[in-house]
Amino acid sequence: MNEIKCIEVSNTNCFLLKCKEGYLLIDTGYPNKYKQFIKKLKKLEIDISEIKYILLTHHHYDHTGLACILLKDTRAKLIVHQKAIPLLKKGITEKGKEFNLTIKLIFWVLSLFNDFTYPPVIIREEDYIIKDDDFDLLKEIGIDGVILYTPGHSKDSISVLLSDGKAFVGDVAMDFITTPYPIIIDDINEVYNSWDKLIEYGAKTIYPAHGNPFDAGILISSRRGGIKNDF
Ligand SMILES: [Zn+2]
Ligand SMILES: [Zn+2]
């Protein structure tokens, strides 16, 4: 059983899973929050050199912000979906569709102060590029789980699903304002397909990047209840 360690970088949960030689870090949090990250890592009594792999659930700046500096400092190997690569190289966040008018307004205000960029991340030979679901990589590095391709929030979203049903889903489900829907949606049908896939493969508890863990059953009941927006 993998003990879940979490570092909250501002409002992004970055998870640490024990692997063979150290830790797999899922997401890195916002740019310019390096000190906060290191401070919280120390509190967990983990040395930065113990991070051996960094998996980015998708290319958005609140997940990739510290990837560039952490890859340098840790010499960790990167795990990303292939569709993230062109965006990571440029250090940009692709604009998605806001869930509703409230979210649209929030992002409009945010955009006055923020361009949603981050230090570019260049893929190296030793990194792992995920093309679809991957059932082997995590096992090879000593984690009893799989990587699932779970688009819908963004085209490059991937999730980590452990054999005990814990699912680290990035932003394809959230416990934040529009729970469990993502506040930004690339394709709502893909969101539903990804939720179905997670449940089909055994997800029991959703660990979102924003907010607290919740029962995967909420993904079914929310969907059944319908969605009050204009998708
Ligand atoms: Zn996102
Ligand atoms: Zn996010």
PDB file of C-alpha atoms and ligand atoms in Angstrom:
ATOM      1  CA  MET A   1       0.000   0.000   0.000  1.00  0.00           C
ATOM      2  CA  ASN A   2       1.413   3.337  -1.016  1.00  0.00           C
ATOM      3  CA  GLU A   3       1.328   6.035   1.623  1.00  0.00           C
ATOM      4  CA  ILE A   4       0.099   9.291   0.097  1.00  0.00           C
ATOM      5  CA  LYS A   5       2.171  12.367   0.735  1.00  0.00           C
ATOM      6  CA  CYS A   6       0.895  15.694  -0.504  1.00  0.00           C
ATOM      7  CA  ILE A   7       2.495  19.089  -0.946  1.00  0.00           C
ATOM      8  CA  GLU A   8       0.022  21.873  -1.542  1.00  0.00           C
ATOM      9  CA  VAL A   9       1.664  24.566  -3.658  1.00  0.00           C
ATOM     10  CA  SER A  10      -0.786  27.460  -3.294  1.00  0.00           C
ATOM     11  CA  ASN A  11      -3.975  25.620  -4.294  1.00  0.00           C
ATOM     12  CA  THR A  12      -2.417  22.815  -6.331  1.00  0.00           C
ATOM     13  CA  ASN A  13      -1.967  19.415  -4.675  1.00  0.00           C
ATOM     14  CA  CYS A  14       1.297  17.776  -5.684  1.00  0.00           C
ATOM     15  CA  PHE A  15       1.410  14.129  -4.654  1.00  0.00           C
ATOM     16  CA  LEU A  16       4.424  12.004  -3.789  1.00  0.00           C
ATOM     17  CA  LEU A  17       4.232   8.241  -4.222  1.00  0.00           C
ATOM     18  CA  LYS A  18       6.950   5.940  -2.977  1.00  0.00           C
ATOM     19  CA  CYS A  19       8.704   4.095  -5.795  1.00  0.00           C
ATOM     20  CA  LYS A  20      11.715   1.767  -6.043  1.00  0.00           C
ATOM     21  CA  GLU A  21      14.522   4.292  -5.658  1.00  0.00           C
ATOM     22  CA  GLY A  22      12.687   7.181  -4.018  1.00  0.00           C
ATOM     23  CA  TYR A  23       9.568   9.086  -4.987  1.00  0.00           C
ATOM     24  CA  LEU A  24       7.380   9.807  -7.977  1.00  0.00           C
ATOM     25  CA  LEU A  25       6.131  13.391  -7.844  1.00  0.00           C
ATOM     26  CA  ILE A  26       2.758  14.023  -9.492  1.00  0.00           C
ATOM     27  CA  ASP A  27       2.628  17.685 -10.627  1.00  0.00           C
ATOM     28  CA  THR A  28       4.837  20.527  -9.448  1.00  0.00           C
ATOM     29  CA  GLY A  29       2.581  23.502  -8.722  1.00  0.00           C
ATOM     30  CA  TYR A  30       2.766  27.159  -9.742  1.00  0.00           C
ATOM     31  CA  PRO A  31       5.846  28.949 -11.087  1.00  0.00           C
ATOM     32  CA  ASN A  32       7.688  31.124  -8.551  1.00  0.00           C
ATOM     33  CA  LYS A  33       6.639  28.908  -5.650  1.00  0.00           C
ATOM     34  CA  TYR A  34       9.929  27.055  -5.369  1.00  0.00           C
ATOM     35  CA  LYS A  35      10.654  28.146  -1.787  1.00  0.00           C
ATOM     36  CA  GLN A  36       7.189  27.072  -0.680  1.00  0.00           C
ATOM     37  CA  PHE A  37       7.634  23.683  -2.359  1.00  0.00           C
ATOM     38  CA  ILE A  38      11.049  23.054  -0.788  1.00  0.00           C
ATOM     39  CA  LYS A  39       9.855  24.129   2.654  1.00  0.00           C
ATOM     40  CA  LYS A  40       6.933  21.694   2.518  1.00  0.00           C
ATOM     41  CA  LEU A  41       9.130  18.922   1.113  1.00  0.00           C
ATOM     42  CA  LYS A  42      11.471  19.366   4.099  1.00  0.00           C
ATOM     43  CA  LYS A  43       8.528  19.168   6.471  1.00  0.00           C
ATOM     44  CA  LEU A  44       7.773  15.740   5.008  1.00  0.00           C
ATOM     45  CA  GLU A  45      11.419  14.834   5.653  1.00  0.00           C
ATOM     46  CA  ILE A  46      12.032  14.125   2.006  1.00  0.00           C
ATOM     47  CA  ASP A  47      15.271  15.217   0.390  1.00  0.00           C
ATOM     48  CA  ILE A  48      14.917  16.730  -3.059  1.00  0.00           C
ATOM     49  CA  SER A  49      17.323  14.103  -4.434  1.00  0.00           C
ATOM     50  CA  GLU A  50      14.772  11.413  -3.518  1.00  0.00           C
ATOM     51  CA  ILE A  51      12.443  12.618  -6.277  1.00  0.00           C
ATOM     52  CA  LYS A  52      13.297  10.232  -9.106  1.00  0.00           C
ATOM     53  CA  TYR A  53      10.336  10.758 -11.437  1.00  0.00           C
ATOM     54  CA  ILE A  54       8.097  13.740 -12.143  1.00  0.00           C
ATOM     55  CA  LEU A  55       4.744  13.064 -13.794  1.00  0.00           C
ATOM     56  CA  LEU A  56       2.821  16.040 -15.134  1.00  0.00           C
ATOM     57  CA  THR A  57      -0.917  15.351 -15.341  1.00  0.00           C
ATOM     58  CA  HIS A  58      -1.139  18.073 -18.026  1.00  0.00           C
ATOM     59  CA  HIS A  59       0.599  21.196 -19.294  1.00  0.00           C
ATOM     60  CA  HIS A  60      -1.283  23.927 -17.332  1.00  0.00           C
ATOM     61  CA  TYR A  61       0.956  26.419 -15.516  1.00  0.00           C
ATOM     62  CA  ASP A  62      -0.366  25.547 -12.043  1.00  0.00           C
ATOM     63  CA  HIS A  63       0.914  21.969 -12.552  1.00  0.00           C
ATOM     64  CA  THR A  64       4.081  22.556 -14.585  1.00  0.00           C
ATOM     65  CA  GLY A  65       5.340  25.788 -13.017  1.00  0.00           C
ATOM     66  CA  LEU A  66       8.234  24.243 -11.104  1.00  0.00           C
ATOM     67  CA  ALA A  67       8.945  21.391 -13.522  1.00  0.00           C
ATOM     68  CA  CYS A  68      11.900  23.104 -15.213  1.00  0.00           C
ATOM     69  CA  ILE A  69      13.751  23.919 -11.978  1.00  0.00           C
ATOM     70  CA  LEU A  70      12.854  20.645 -10.247  1.00  0.00           C
ATOM     71  CA  LEU A  71      14.053  18.568 -13.202  1.00  0.00           C
ATOM     72  CA  LYS A  72      17.404  20.361 -12.970  1.00  0.00           C
ATOM     73  CA  ASP A  73      17.695  20.052  -9.189  1.00  0.00           C
ATOM     74  CA  THR A  74      16.515  16.464  -8.860  1.00  0.00           C
ATOM     75  CA  ARG A  75      17.749  14.947 -12.151  1.00  0.00           C
ATOM     76  CA  ALA A  76      14.411  13.154 -12.140  1.00  0.00           C
ATOM     77  CA  LYS A  77      12.950  11.631 -15.277  1.00  0.00           C
ATOM     78  CA  LEU A  78       9.857  13.259 -16.672  1.00  0.00           C
ATOM     79  CA  ILE A  79       6.617  11.426 -17.510  1.00  0.00           C
ATOM     80  CA  VAL A  80       4.189  13.334 -19.771  1.00  0.00           C
ATOM     81  CA  HIS A  81       1.626  12.741 -22.477  1.00  0.00           C
ATOM     82  CA  GLN A  82       2.917  13.380 -25.977  1.00  0.00           C
ATOM     83  CA  LYS A  83       0.301  16.081 -26.601  1.00  0.00           C
ATOM     84  CA  ALA A  84       1.823  18.160 -23.788  1.00  0.00           C
ATOM     85  CA  ILE A  85       5.234  18.359 -25.434  1.00  0.00           C
ATOM     86  CA  PRO A  86       4.735  21.283 -27.888  1.00  0.00           C
ATOM     87  CA  LEU A  87       3.099  23.363 -25.132  1.00  0.00           C
ATOM     88  CA  LEU A  88       5.719  22.511 -22.504  1.00  0.00           C
ATOM     89  CA  LYS A  89       8.451  23.540 -24.960  1.00  0.00           C
ATOM     90  CA  LYS A  90       6.874  26.986 -25.263  1.00  0.00           C
ATOM     91  CA  GLY A  91       5.899  27.269 -21.597  1.00  0.00           C
ATOM     92  CA  ILE A  92       2.315  28.176 -22.372  1.00  0.00           C
ATOM     93  CA  THR A  93      -1.139  27.190 -21.130  1.00  0.00           C
ATOM     94  CA  GLU A  94      -3.634  26.477 -23.896  1.00  0.00           C
ATOM     95  CA  LYS A  95      -6.870  28.375 -23.390  1.00  0.00           C
ATOM     96  CA  GLY A  96      -9.882  26.172 -22.611  1.00  0.00           C
ATOM     97  CA  LYS A  97     -13.576  26.866 -22.280  1.00  0.00           C
ATOM     98  CA  GLU A  98     -14.737  28.149 -18.898  1.00  0.00           C
ATOM     99  CA  PHE A  99     -17.389  26.022 -17.158  1.00  0.00           C
ATOM    100  CA  ASN A 100     -19.815  28.931 -16.655  1.00  0.00           C
ATOM    101  CA  LEU A 101     -20.065  32.709 -16.511  1.00  0.00           C
ATOM    102  CA  THR A 102     -18.685  32.950 -12.963  1.00  0.00           C
ATOM    103  CA  ILE A 103     -15.536  31.073 -13.980  1.00  0.00           C
ATOM    104  CA  LYS A 104     -15.266  33.200 -17.116  1.00  0.00           C
ATOM    105  CA  LEU A 105     -15.270  36.343 -14.955  1.00  0.00           C
ATOM    106  CA  ILE A 106     -12.709  34.903 -12.537  1.00  0.00           C
ATOM    107  CA  PHE A 107     -10.358  34.078 -15.418  1.00  0.00           C
ATOM    108  CA  TRP A 108     -10.898  37.476 -16.975  1.00  0.00           C
ATOM    109  CA  VAL A 109      -9.783  39.148 -13.743  1.00  0.00           C
ATOM    110  CA  LEU A 110      -6.866  36.701 -13.363  1.00  0.00           C
ATOM    111  CA  SER A 111      -5.711  37.412 -16.906  1.00  0.00           C
ATOM    112  CA  LEU A 112      -5.151  41.065 -15.980  1.00  0.00           C
ATOM    113  CA  PHE A 113      -2.284  40.004 -13.716  1.00  0.00           C
ATOM    114  CA  ASN A 114      -1.213  36.698 -15.188  1.00  0.00           C
ATOM    115  CA  ASP A 115      -0.282  35.320 -18.596  1.00  0.00           C
ATOM    116  CA  PHE A 116      -0.388  31.679 -17.411  1.00  0.00           C
ATOM    117  CA  THR A 117       3.145  31.002 -18.665  1.00  0.00           C
ATOM    118  CA  TYR A 118       5.917  29.004 -16.986  1.00  0.00           C
ATOM    119  CA  PRO A 119       9.586  28.233 -17.603  1.00  0.00           C
ATOM    120  CA  PRO A 120       9.661  25.991 -20.718  1.00  0.00           C
ATOM    121  CA  VAL A 121      10.224  22.282 -20.191  1.00  0.00           C
ATOM    122  CA  ILE A 122      12.380  20.542 -22.780  1.00  0.00           C
ATOM    123  CA  ILE A 123      11.959  16.789 -23.198  1.00  0.00           C
ATOM    124  CA  ARG A 124      15.168  14.788 -22.957  1.00  0.00           C
ATOM    125  CA  GLU A 125      16.104  11.340 -24.196  1.00  0.00           C
ATOM    126  CA  GLU A 126      15.680   9.734 -20.772  1.00  0.00           C
ATOM    127  CA  ASP A 127      12.117  11.015 -20.303  1.00  0.00           C
ATOM    128  CA  TYR A 128       8.974   8.938 -20.770  1.00  0.00           C
ATOM    129  CA  ILE A 129       6.380   9.966 -23.348  1.00  0.00           C
ATOM    130  CA  ILE A 130       2.905   8.539 -22.793  1.00  0.00           C
ATOM    131  CA  LYS A 131       0.885   7.979 -25.956  1.00  0.00           C
ATOM    132  CA  ASP A 132      -2.249   6.342 -24.567  1.00  0.00           C
ATOM    133  CA  ASP A 133      -2.894   4.238 -21.470  1.00  0.00           C
ATOM    134  CA  ASP A 134       0.283   2.747 -20.020  1.00  0.00           C
ATOM    135  CA  PHE A 135       0.025  -0.399 -17.942  1.00  0.00           C
ATOM    136  CA  ASP A 136       3.753  -1.112 -17.494  1.00  0.00           C
ATOM    137  CA  LEU A 137       5.766   1.966 -16.612  1.00  0.00           C
ATOM    138  CA  LEU A 138       4.586   2.439 -13.022  1.00  0.00           C
ATOM    139  CA  LYS A 139       5.068  -1.244 -12.256  1.00  0.00           C
ATOM    140  CA  GLU A 140       8.610  -1.045 -13.660  1.00  0.00           C
ATOM    141  CA  ILE A 141       9.439   1.742 -11.213  1.00  0.00           C
ATOM    142  CA  GLY A 142       7.865  -0.049  -8.271  1.00  0.00           C
ATOM    143  CA  ILE A 143       4.381   1.461  -8.074  1.00  0.00           C
ATOM    144  CA  ASP A 144       1.370  -0.839  -8.186  1.00  0.00           C
ATOM    145  CA  GLY A 145      -0.717   1.165 -10.608  1.00  0.00           C
ATOM    146  CA  VAL A 146      -1.318   2.306 -14.159  1.00  0.00           C
ATOM    147  CA  ILE A 147      -1.330   5.533 -16.141  1.00  0.00           C
ATOM    148  CA  LEU A 148      -4.590   6.281 -17.947  1.00  0.00           C
ATOM    149  CA  TYR A 149      -5.098   8.806 -20.715  1.00  0.00           C
ATOM    150  CA  THR A 150      -7.943  10.957 -19.379  1.00  0.00           C
ATOM    151  CA  PRO A 151      -8.588  13.949 -21.677  1.00  0.00           C
ATOM    152  CA  GLY A 152     -11.513  16.349 -21.399  1.00  0.00           C
ATOM    153  CA  HIS A 153     -10.072  19.098 -19.199  1.00  0.00           C
ATOM    154  CA  SER A 154      -7.187  19.348 -21.661  1.00  0.00           C
ATOM    155  CA  LYS A 155      -6.077  17.195 -24.602  1.00  0.00           C
ATOM    156  CA  ASP A 156      -2.955  15.999 -22.794  1.00  0.00           C
ATOM    157  CA  SER A 157      -4.412  14.941 -19.415  1.00  0.00           C
ATOM    158  CA  ILE A 158      -3.232  11.717 -17.802  1.00  0.00           C
ATOM    159  CA  SER A 159      -4.144  10.128 -14.469  1.00  0.00           C
ATOM    160  CA  VAL A 160      -2.385   7.754 -12.108  1.00  0.00           C
ATOM    161  CA  LEU A 161      -4.618   4.955 -10.834  1.00  0.00           C
ATOM    162  CA  LEU A 162      -3.309   2.714  -8.063  1.00  0.00           C
ATOM    163  CA  SER A 163      -4.464  -0.882  -7.693  1.00  0.00           C
ATOM    164  CA  ASP A 164      -6.200   0.023  -4.393  1.00  0.00           C
ATOM    165  CA  GLY A 165      -8.478   2.470  -6.219  1.00  0.00           C
ATOM    166  CA  LYS A 166      -6.740   5.761  -5.451  1.00  0.00           C
ATOM    167  CA  ALA A 167      -6.865   7.930  -8.554  1.00  0.00           C
ATOM    168  CA  PHE A 168      -4.680  11.018  -9.042  1.00  0.00           C
ATOM    169  CA  VAL A 169      -6.546  12.739 -11.809  1.00  0.00           C
ATOM    170  CA  GLY A 170      -5.014  16.188 -12.177  1.00  0.00           C
ATOM    171  CA  ASP A 171      -7.864  18.477 -13.225  1.00  0.00           C
ATOM    172  CA  VAL A 172     -10.212  16.075 -15.026  1.00  0.00           C
ATOM    173  CA  ALA A 173     -12.256  16.160 -11.801  1.00  0.00           C
ATOM    174  CA  MET A 174     -12.064  18.813  -9.094  1.00  0.00           C
ATOM    175  CA  ASP A 175     -13.251  19.596  -5.598  1.00  0.00           C
ATOM    176  CA  PHE A 176     -13.334  23.309  -6.392  1.00  0.00           C
ATOM    177  CA  ILE A 177     -16.213  25.711  -7.213  1.00  0.00           C
ATOM    178  CA  THR A 178     -17.803  23.454  -9.865  1.00  0.00           C
ATOM    179  CA  THR A 179     -17.226  20.116  -8.051  1.00  0.00           C
ATOM    180  CA  PRO A 180     -16.678  17.546  -9.467  1.00  0.00           C
ATOM    181  CA  TYR A 181     -16.479  19.211 -12.881  1.00  0.00           C
ATOM    182  CA  PRO A 182     -13.281  20.912 -13.986  1.00  0.00           C
ATOM    183  CA  ILE A 183     -13.558  24.713 -14.067  1.00  0.00           C
ATOM    184  CA  ILE A 184     -12.067  24.599 -17.572  1.00  0.00           C
ATOM    185  CA  ILE A 185     -13.313  22.121 -20.128  1.00  0.00           C
ATOM    186  CA  ASP A 186     -11.809  21.227 -23.459  1.00  0.00           C
ATOM    187  CA  ASP A 187     -14.501  18.670 -24.336  1.00  0.00           C
ATOM    188  CA  ILE A 188     -17.310  17.668 -21.959  1.00  0.00           C
ATOM    189  CA  ASN A 189     -17.870  14.305 -23.657  1.00  0.00           C
ATOM    190  CA  GLU A 190     -14.209  13.495 -23.161  1.00  0.00           C
ATOM    191  CA  VAL A 191     -14.582  14.431 -19.471  1.00  0.00           C
ATOM    192  CA  TYR A 192     -17.432  11.907 -19.164  1.00  0.00           C
ATOM    193  CA  ASN A 193     -15.446   9.274 -21.077  1.00  0.00           C
ATOM    194  CA  SER A 194     -12.489   9.817 -18.773  1.00  0.00           C
ATOM    195  CA  TRP A 195     -14.657   9.535 -15.662  1.00  0.00           C
ATOM    196  CA  ASP A 196     -16.146   6.312 -17.057  1.00  0.00           C
ATOM    197  CA  LYS A 197     -12.698   4.981 -17.801  1.00  0.00           C
ATOM    198  CA  LEU A 198     -11.419   5.738 -14.298  1.00  0.00           C
ATOM    199  CA  ILE A 199     -14.374   3.951 -12.730  1.00  0.00           C
ATOM    200  CA  GLU A 200     -14.173   1.052 -15.159  1.00  0.00           C
ATOM    201  CA  TYR A 201     -10.532   0.531 -14.209  1.00  0.00           C
ATOM    202  CA  GLY A 202     -11.351   0.557 -10.499  1.00  0.00           C
ATOM    203  CA  ALA A 203     -11.079   4.132  -9.227  1.00  0.00           C
ATOM    204  CA  LYS A 204     -12.597   4.394  -5.750  1.00  0.00           C
ATOM    205  CA  THR A 205     -11.198   7.616  -4.329  1.00  0.00           C
ATOM    206  CA  ILE A 206     -10.463  10.639  -6.476  1.00  0.00           C
ATOM    207  CA  TYR A 207      -7.444  12.712  -5.457  1.00  0.00           C
ATOM    208  CA  PRO A 208      -7.912  15.929  -7.413  1.00  0.00           C
ATOM    209  CA  ALA A 209      -5.181  18.507  -7.887  1.00  0.00           C
ATOM    210  CA  HIS A 210      -7.534  21.114  -6.453  1.00  0.00           C
ATOM    211  CA  GLY A 211      -9.473  20.420  -3.264  1.00  0.00           C
ATOM    212  CA  ASN A 212      -9.896  17.355  -1.089  1.00  0.00           C
ATOM    213  CA  PRO A 213     -10.151  13.674  -2.034  1.00  0.00           C
ATOM    214  CA  PHE A 214     -13.686  12.443  -2.707  1.00  0.00           C
ATOM    215  CA  ASP A 215     -15.583   9.250  -3.437  1.00  0.00           C
ATOM    216  CA  ALA A 216     -15.442   8.238  -7.099  1.00  0.00           C
ATOM    217  CA  GLY A 217     -19.192   7.538  -6.935  1.00  0.00           C
ATOM    218  CA  ILE A 218     -19.723  11.319  -7.070  1.00  0.00           C
ATOM    219  CA  LEU A 219     -18.596  11.192 -10.699  1.00  0.00           C
ATOM    220  CA  ILE A 220     -21.549   8.938 -11.453  1.00  0.00           C
ATOM    221  CA  SER A 221     -24.183  10.738  -9.364  1.00  0.00           C
ATOM    222  CA  SER A 222     -23.192  14.189 -10.653  1.00  0.00           C
ATOM    223  CA  ARG A 223     -23.417  13.054 -14.212  1.00  0.00           C
ATOM    224  CA  ARG A 224     -26.755  11.470 -13.668  1.00  0.00           C
ATOM    225  CA  GLY A 225     -27.983  14.740 -12.175  1.00  0.00           C
ATOM    226  CA  GLY A 226     -27.094  16.504 -15.377  1.00  0.00           C
ATOM    227  CA  ILE A 227     -25.068  19.601 -15.893  1.00  0.00           C
ATOM    228  CA  LYS A 228     -26.447  23.114 -15.608  1.00  0.00           C
ATOM    229  CA  ASN A 229     -24.474  25.006 -18.192  1.00  0.00           C
ATOM    230  CA  ASP A 230     -24.389  25.525 -21.913  1.00  0.00           C
ATOM    231  CA  PHE A 231     -22.278  22.595 -23.079  1.00  0.00           C
TER     232      PHE A 231
HETATM  233 ZN    ZN B   1      -5.607  22.349 -15.608  1.00  0.00          ZN
HETATM  234 ZN    ZN B   2      -5.045  22.899 -12.143  1.00  0.00          ZN
END
